[in-house]
Amino acid sequence: MVIRPHAGAGCVFSSYGNRAANLEKSHLARCLPVRGERFHVVVGSSPFNSYYSESRLGGLLAWANEHFDFVGVFVPDTPTVWTLEAGGYSPAEALHKTRRQVRYLNNKISRARAVVDSIDNRFELLPWSLVAQRDGYAAAEYRCRTAFATDSEFYKECLAATDEVLENRRREGHHLSDLDRLSAVNYLMAELPLLLFGPELFGVQTSTFIYHRSLRLFERLFSGKFSIGPVSGQHFVVAQEFT
């Protein structure tokens, strides 16, 4: 039996423990995959997202460096262009804005990485444009698109997640059409292979995807609510700051 935390809970212990879970920083490891499964991790980042300050990126990378053997930072470069186009920007505008923001984000990642990098760990920048060239990526994305086309519940949840992204990326005054929404789903289809099929994409036994927040779509994917779900060895962790 695989026991998973309830929606909104930080770990299995939070859901089923006999007392309140200790959420001190020193106890974060209780919410992670077991030690033997902490081999490879992908830290998800995003252009145009104010959450990813240099200090927060440094904190995420330092934490990942401490708990995992190999660390990659995913940057959705080309998919961001598609989202801006769906939000009402011309292809030229979308490309220009994305290039500028990706360059800014990459510089922050490089500075944060320089602070925590060590000879014991390997950091790798993972722009989507390079990840998409990996063996097995095309097949993984095809599986996601097939589920989108054939699973009505997955279809609706993907559109809901896309609407949330578009609301913050569309040009002011642009009214989203159904075609815009479908076009914007390309961003999600491009990112989901890393969230669901990391072990296959990176040739590792286990892979963990880390993001600063969860989505209902992610929670339902990992709860087995759709015809598609994560492969064995795939984990998802939400990184939250303690104040």
mmCIF file of C-alpha atoms in Angstrom:
data_model
loop_
_atom_site.group_PDB
_atom_site.id
_atom_site.type_symbol
_atom_site.label_atom_id
_atom_site.label_comp_id
_atom_site.label_asym_id
_atom_site.label_seq_id
_atom_site.Cartn_x
_atom_site.Cartn_y
_atom_site.Cartn_z
ATOM 1 C CA MET A 1 0.000 0.000 0.000
ATOM 2 C CA VAL A 2 1.230 3.495 -0.852
ATOM 3 C CA ILE A 3 0.163 6.061 1.755
ATOM 4 C CA ARG A 4 0.016 9.656 0.556
ATOM 5 C CA PRO A 5 -0.718 12.843 2.544
ATOM 6 C CA HIS A 6 -4.155 14.400 2.453
ATOM 7 C CA ALA A 7 -4.557 17.415 0.154
ATOM 8 C CA GLY A 8 -2.890 20.419 1.774
ATOM 9 C CA ALA A 9 -0.814 18.358 4.232
ATOM 10 C CA GLY A 10 2.961 18.711 4.129
ATOM 11 C CA CYS A 11 3.764 15.030 4.606
ATOM 12 C CA VAL A 12 2.226 11.669 5.458
ATOM 13 C CA PHE A 13 2.862 12.234 9.166
ATOM 14 C CA SER A 14 0.798 15.453 9.030
ATOM 15 C CA SER A 15 -2.178 13.413 7.811
ATOM 16 C CA TYR A 16 -1.928 10.257 9.907
ATOM 17 C CA GLY A 17 0.377 11.020 12.867
ATOM 18 C CA ASN A 18 -0.812 10.781 16.467
ATOM 19 C CA ARG A 19 0.214 14.388 17.213
ATOM 20 C CA ALA A 20 0.826 17.630 15.324
ATOM 21 C CA ALA A 21 3.732 17.423 12.895
ATOM 22 C CA ASN A 22 6.850 19.364 13.891
ATOM 23 C CA LEU A 23 7.421 21.895 11.125
ATOM 24 C CA GLU A 24 10.753 23.247 12.318
ATOM 25 C CA LYS A 25 13.326 23.542 9.531
ATOM 26 C CA SER A 26 15.445 20.802 11.118
ATOM 27 C CA HIS A 27 12.570 18.364 10.614
ATOM 28 C CA LEU A 28 11.854 19.079 6.950
ATOM 29 C CA ALA A 29 13.428 15.779 5.951
ATOM 30 C CA ARG A 30 10.415 13.971 7.432
ATOM 31 C CA CYS A 31 8.341 15.233 4.512
ATOM 32 C CA LEU A 32 10.834 14.105 1.849
ATOM 33 C CA PRO A 33 11.268 10.799 0.047
ATOM 34 C CA VAL A 34 13.251 8.328 2.121
ATOM 35 C CA ARG A 35 17.011 8.835 2.063
ATOM 36 C CA GLY A 36 17.655 6.119 -0.501
ATOM 37 C CA GLU A 37 15.322 7.846 -2.959
ATOM 38 C CA ARG A 38 16.881 11.322 -2.731
ATOM 39 C CA PHE A 39 19.152 10.959 -5.725
ATOM 40 C CA HIS A 40 17.949 13.464 -8.300
ATOM 41 C CA VAL A 41 15.920 16.643 -7.896
ATOM 42 C CA VAL A 42 14.532 19.243 -10.306
ATOM 43 C CA VAL A 43 13.800 22.689 -8.913
ATOM 44 C CA GLY A 44 11.046 24.330 -10.940
ATOM 45 C CA SER A 45 11.405 28.038 -11.672
ATOM 46 C CA SER A 46 9.462 30.506 -13.791
ATOM 47 C CA PRO A 47 10.137 33.812 -15.606
ATOM 48 C CA PHE A 48 7.906 36.758 -14.677
ATOM 49 C CA ASN A 49 7.392 35.262 -11.211
ATOM 50 C CA SER A 50 8.379 37.633 -8.416
ATOM 51 C CA TYR A 51 8.641 34.721 -5.987
ATOM 52 C CA TYR A 52 12.007 33.753 -7.459
ATOM 53 C CA SER A 53 14.213 36.362 -5.852
ATOM 54 C CA GLU A 54 17.915 35.666 -5.678
ATOM 55 C CA SER A 55 17.706 34.981 -1.943
ATOM 56 C CA ARG A 56 14.853 32.489 -2.364
ATOM 57 C CA LEU A 57 16.636 30.731 -5.199
ATOM 58 C CA GLY A 58 19.736 30.551 -3.032
ATOM 59 C CA GLY A 59 17.704 29.039 -0.223
ATOM 60 C CA LEU A 60 16.105 26.464 -2.498
ATOM 61 C CA LEU A 61 19.425 25.449 -4.029
ATOM 62 C CA ALA A 62 21.178 25.281 -0.660
ATOM 63 C CA TRP A 63 18.389 23.057 0.672
ATOM 64 C CA ALA A 64 18.444 20.836 -2.438
ATOM 65 C CA ASN A 65 22.236 20.668 -2.239
ATOM 66 C CA GLU A 66 21.979 19.394 1.313
ATOM 67 C CA HIS A 67 19.375 16.704 0.675
ATOM 68 C CA PHE A 68 20.020 15.442 -2.875
ATOM 69 C CA ASP A 69 22.956 14.156 -4.890
ATOM 70 C CA PHE A 70 22.204 15.878 -8.209
ATOM 71 C CA VAL A 71 20.277 19.121 -8.674
ATOM 72 C CA GLY A 72 18.735 20.542 -11.845
ATOM 73 C CA VAL A 73 16.931 23.875 -12.216
ATOM 74 C CA PHE A 74 14.173 23.846 -14.822
ATOM 75 C CA VAL A 75 13.540 27.042 -16.812
ATOM 76 C CA PRO A 76 10.517 26.986 -19.179
ATOM 77 C CA ASP A 77 12.047 29.211 -21.850
ATOM 78 C CA THR A 78 10.162 28.466 -25.076
ATOM 79 C CA PRO A 79 6.867 27.478 -23.363
ATOM 80 C CA THR A 80 6.750 30.948 -21.797
ATOM 81 C CA VAL A 81 6.694 32.416 -25.304
ATOM 82 C CA TRP A 82 3.637 30.308 -26.123
ATOM 83 C CA THR A 83 1.850 31.507 -22.994
ATOM 84 C CA LEU A 84 2.444 35.175 -23.798
ATOM 85 C CA GLU A 85 1.220 34.644 -27.344
ATOM 86 C CA ALA A 86 -1.942 33.038 -25.992
ATOM 87 C CA GLY A 87 -2.301 36.048 -23.705
ATOM 88 C CA GLY A 88 -2.502 38.488 -26.610
ATOM 89 C CA TYR A 89 1.122 39.404 -27.357
ATOM 90 C CA SER A 90 2.466 39.187 -30.894
ATOM 91 C CA PRO A 91 5.069 36.455 -31.551
ATOM 92 C CA ALA A 92 7.830 39.086 -31.742
ATOM 93 C CA GLU A 93 6.731 40.739 -28.483
ATOM 94 C CA ALA A 94 6.376 37.413 -26.709
ATOM 95 C CA LEU A 95 9.838 36.298 -27.790
ATOM 96 C CA HIS A 96 11.467 39.587 -26.798
ATOM 97 C CA LYS A 97 9.829 39.708 -23.367
ATOM 98 C CA THR A 98 10.623 36.054 -22.673
ATOM 99 C CA ARG A 99 14.282 36.318 -23.707
ATOM 100 C CA ARG A 100 14.759 39.311 -21.436
ATOM 101 C CA GLN A 101 13.103 37.635 -18.443
ATOM 102 C CA VAL A 102 14.835 34.276 -18.980
ATOM 103 C CA ARG A 103 18.207 36.025 -19.128
ATOM 104 C CA TYR A 104 17.367 37.852 -15.894
ATOM 105 C CA LEU A 105 16.252 34.603 -14.223
ATOM 106 C CA ASN A 106 19.314 32.674 -15.420
ATOM 107 C CA ASN A 107 21.598 35.354 -13.987
ATOM 108 C CA LYS A 108 19.887 35.066 -10.597
ATOM 109 C CA ILE A 109 20.179 31.278 -10.727
ATOM 110 C CA SER A 110 23.895 31.522 -11.581
ATOM 111 C CA ARG A 111 24.611 33.864 -8.672
ATOM 112 C CA ALA A 112 22.589 31.720 -6.270
ATOM 113 C CA ARG A 113 24.315 28.597 -7.514
ATOM 114 C CA ALA A 114 27.770 30.118 -7.045
ATOM 115 C CA VAL A 115 27.047 30.600 -3.343
ATOM 116 C CA VAL A 116 26.083 26.992 -2.616
ATOM 117 C CA ASP A 117 27.883 24.968 -5.287
ATOM 118 C CA SER A 118 30.436 22.402 -4.091
ATOM 119 C CA ILE A 119 32.560 19.613 -5.518
ATOM 120 C CA ASP A 120 30.252 17.097 -3.822
ATOM 121 C CA ASN A 121 27.211 18.030 -5.865
ATOM 122 C CA ARG A 122 26.407 18.626 -9.531
ATOM 123 C CA PHE A 123 24.132 21.477 -10.512
ATOM 124 C CA GLU A 124 22.623 21.612 -13.979
ATOM 125 C CA LEU A 125 20.578 24.338 -15.651
ATOM 126 C CA LEU A 126 17.655 22.711 -17.464
ATOM 127 C CA PRO A 127 16.039 25.033 -20.011
ATOM 128 C CA TRP A 128 13.068 23.367 -21.666
ATOM 129 C CA SER A 129 14.686 23.817 -25.090
ATOM 130 C CA LEU A 130 17.404 21.345 -24.041
ATOM 131 C CA VAL A 131 15.182 19.022 -21.991
ATOM 132 C CA ALA A 132 12.933 18.569 -25.050
ATOM 133 C CA GLN A 133 15.900 17.075 -26.927
ATOM 134 C CA ARG A 134 16.426 14.272 -24.426
ATOM 135 C CA ASP A 135 15.646 10.701 -25.401
ATOM 136 C CA GLY A 136 12.168 9.832 -24.263
ATOM 137 C CA TYR A 137 10.890 13.391 -23.939
ATOM 138 C CA ALA A 138 8.751 13.312 -27.098
ATOM 139 C CA ALA A 139 7.124 10.056 -25.975
ATOM 140 C CA ALA A 140 6.478 11.470 -22.494
ATOM 141 C CA GLU A 141 4.831 14.606 -23.873
ATOM 142 C CA TYR A 142 2.757 12.481 -26.241
ATOM 143 C CA ARG A 143 1.399 10.559 -23.254
ATOM 144 C CA CYS A 144 0.362 13.842 -21.633
ATOM 145 C CA ARG A 145 -1.318 15.093 -24.800
ATOM 146 C CA THR A 146 -3.101 11.781 -25.311
ATOM 147 C CA ALA A 147 -4.513 11.980 -21.783
ATOM 148 C CA PHE A 148 -5.597 15.576 -22.430
ATOM 149 C CA ALA A 149 -7.440 14.465 -25.561
ATOM 150 C CA THR A 150 -9.091 11.381 -24.072
ATOM 151 C CA ASP A 151 -9.606 11.992 -20.329
ATOM 152 C CA SER A 152 -12.355 14.569 -19.787
ATOM 153 C CA GLU A 153 -11.518 15.162 -16.122
ATOM 154 C CA PHE A 154 -7.829 15.682 -16.908
ATOM 155 C CA TYR A 155 -8.844 17.995 -19.763
ATOM 156 C CA LYS A 156 -10.947 20.193 -17.473
ATOM 157 C CA GLU A 157 -8.293 20.318 -14.743
ATOM 158 C CA CYS A 158 -5.571 21.280 -17.240
ATOM 159 C CA LEU A 159 -7.712 24.130 -18.575
ATOM 160 C CA ALA A 160 -8.386 25.348 -15.026
ATOM 161 C CA ALA A 161 -4.668 25.390 -14.243
ATOM 162 C CA THR A 162 -3.968 27.171 -17.524
ATOM 163 C CA ASP A 163 -6.600 29.836 -16.798
ATOM 164 C CA GLU A 164 -4.802 30.654 -13.565
ATOM 165 C CA VAL A 165 -1.503 31.147 -15.404
ATOM 166 C CA LEU A 166 -3.051 33.189 -18.203
ATOM 167 C CA GLU A 167 -4.738 35.564 -15.790
ATOM 168 C CA ASN A 168 -1.291 36.830 -14.767
ATOM 169 C CA ARG A 169 0.312 36.703 -18.222
ATOM 170 C CA ARG A 170 -2.249 38.143 -20.613
ATOM 171 C CA ARG A 171 -1.941 41.593 -22.131
ATOM 172 C CA GLU A 172 -4.081 44.170 -20.368
ATOM 173 C CA GLY A 173 -7.444 44.455 -22.100
ATOM 174 C CA HIS A 174 -7.034 41.192 -24.030
ATOM 175 C CA HIS A 175 -10.098 38.972 -23.747
ATOM 176 C CA LEU A 176 -9.181 35.306 -23.745
ATOM 177 C CA SER A 177 -10.912 33.095 -26.282
ATOM 178 C CA ASP A 178 -11.332 29.330 -26.098
ATOM 179 C CA LEU A 179 -8.599 29.061 -28.720
ATOM 180 C CA ASP A 180 -6.273 31.113 -26.497
ATOM 181 C CA ARG A 181 -6.912 28.741 -23.602
ATOM 182 C CA LEU A 182 -6.211 25.663 -25.705
ATOM 183 C CA SER A 183 -3.052 27.245 -27.069
ATOM 184 C CA ALA A 184 -1.828 28.060 -23.566
ATOM 185 C CA VAL A 185 -2.175 24.397 -22.544
ATOM 186 C CA ASN A 186 1.006 23.810 -24.566
ATOM 187 C CA TYR A 187 2.935 25.285 -21.625
ATOM 188 C CA LEU A 188 1.487 22.661 -19.310
ATOM 189 C CA MET A 189 2.061 19.810 -21.752
ATOM 190 C CA ALA A 190 5.711 20.885 -22.012
ATOM 191 C CA GLU A 191 6.257 20.900 -18.240
ATOM 192 C CA LEU A 192 4.279 17.847 -17.112
ATOM 193 C CA PRO A 193 6.823 15.285 -18.408
ATOM 194 C CA LEU A 194 9.307 16.539 -15.776
ATOM 195 C CA LEU A 195 6.666 16.317 -13.075
ATOM 196 C CA LEU A 196 5.476 12.823 -14.025
ATOM 197 C CA PHE A 197 8.285 11.013 -15.846
ATOM 198 C CA GLY A 198 11.532 12.356 -14.361
ATOM 199 C CA PRO A 199 13.158 8.935 -13.803
ATOM 200 C CA GLU A 200 12.679 8.062 -17.473
ATOM 201 C CA LEU A 201 13.798 11.464 -18.779
ATOM 202 C CA PHE A 202 16.952 11.676 -16.706
ATOM 203 C CA GLY A 203 17.867 8.006 -16.564
ATOM 204 C CA VAL A 204 17.650 7.750 -12.767
ATOM 205 C CA GLN A 205 15.810 5.428 -10.400
ATOM 206 C CA THR A 206 14.054 8.271 -8.573
ATOM 207 C CA SER A 207 13.465 11.943 -9.291
ATOM 208 C CA THR A 208 11.808 14.663 -7.203
ATOM 209 C CA PHE A 209 10.240 17.821 -8.637
ATOM 210 C CA ILE A 210 10.181 20.824 -6.298
ATOM 211 C CA TYR A 211 7.955 23.853 -6.746
ATOM 212 C CA HIS A 212 7.070 26.748 -4.454
ATOM 213 C CA ARG A 213 3.356 25.933 -4.454
ATOM 214 C CA SER A 214 0.972 23.175 -5.344
ATOM 215 C CA LEU A 215 -1.876 23.139 -7.807
ATOM 216 C CA ARG A 216 -5.087 21.162 -7.631
ATOM 217 C CA LEU A 217 -3.974 19.526 -10.893
ATOM 218 C CA PHE A 218 -0.728 18.295 -9.309
ATOM 219 C CA GLU A 219 -2.487 16.984 -6.224
ATOM 220 C CA ARG A 220 -5.023 15.068 -8.291
ATOM 221 C CA LEU A 221 -2.301 13.661 -10.563
ATOM 222 C CA PHE A 222 -0.413 12.253 -7.575
ATOM 223 C CA SER A 223 -3.639 10.966 -6.031
ATOM 224 C CA GLY A 224 -4.400 8.793 -9.055
ATOM 225 C CA LYS A 225 -7.511 10.690 -10.179
ATOM 226 C CA PHE A 226 -6.756 10.569 -13.914
ATOM 227 C CA SER A 227 -5.830 8.052 -16.599
ATOM 228 C CA ILE A 228 -2.273 9.453 -16.393
ATOM 229 C CA GLY A 229 -0.068 9.709 -13.321
ATOM 230 C CA PRO A 230 3.542 9.703 -12.105
ATOM 231 C CA VAL A 231 5.797 6.765 -12.846
ATOM 232 C CA SER A 232 7.329 4.736 -10.047
ATOM 233 C CA GLY A 233 10.120 6.700 -8.400
ATOM 234 C CA GLN A 234 8.657 10.129 -9.184
ATOM 235 C CA HIS A 235 8.062 12.494 -6.256
ATOM 236 C CA PHE A 236 6.688 16.016 -5.889
ATOM 237 C CA VAL A 237 7.587 18.364 -3.034
ATOM 238 C CA VAL A 238 6.218 21.820 -2.249
ATOM 239 C CA ALA A 239 8.857 24.167 -0.836
ATOM 240 C CA GLN A 240 7.439 26.623 1.684
ATOM 241 C CA GLU A 241 9.144 29.331 3.717
ATOM 242 C CA PHE A 242 8.859 29.404 7.489
ATOM 243 C CA THR A 243 8.331 32.813 9.038
#
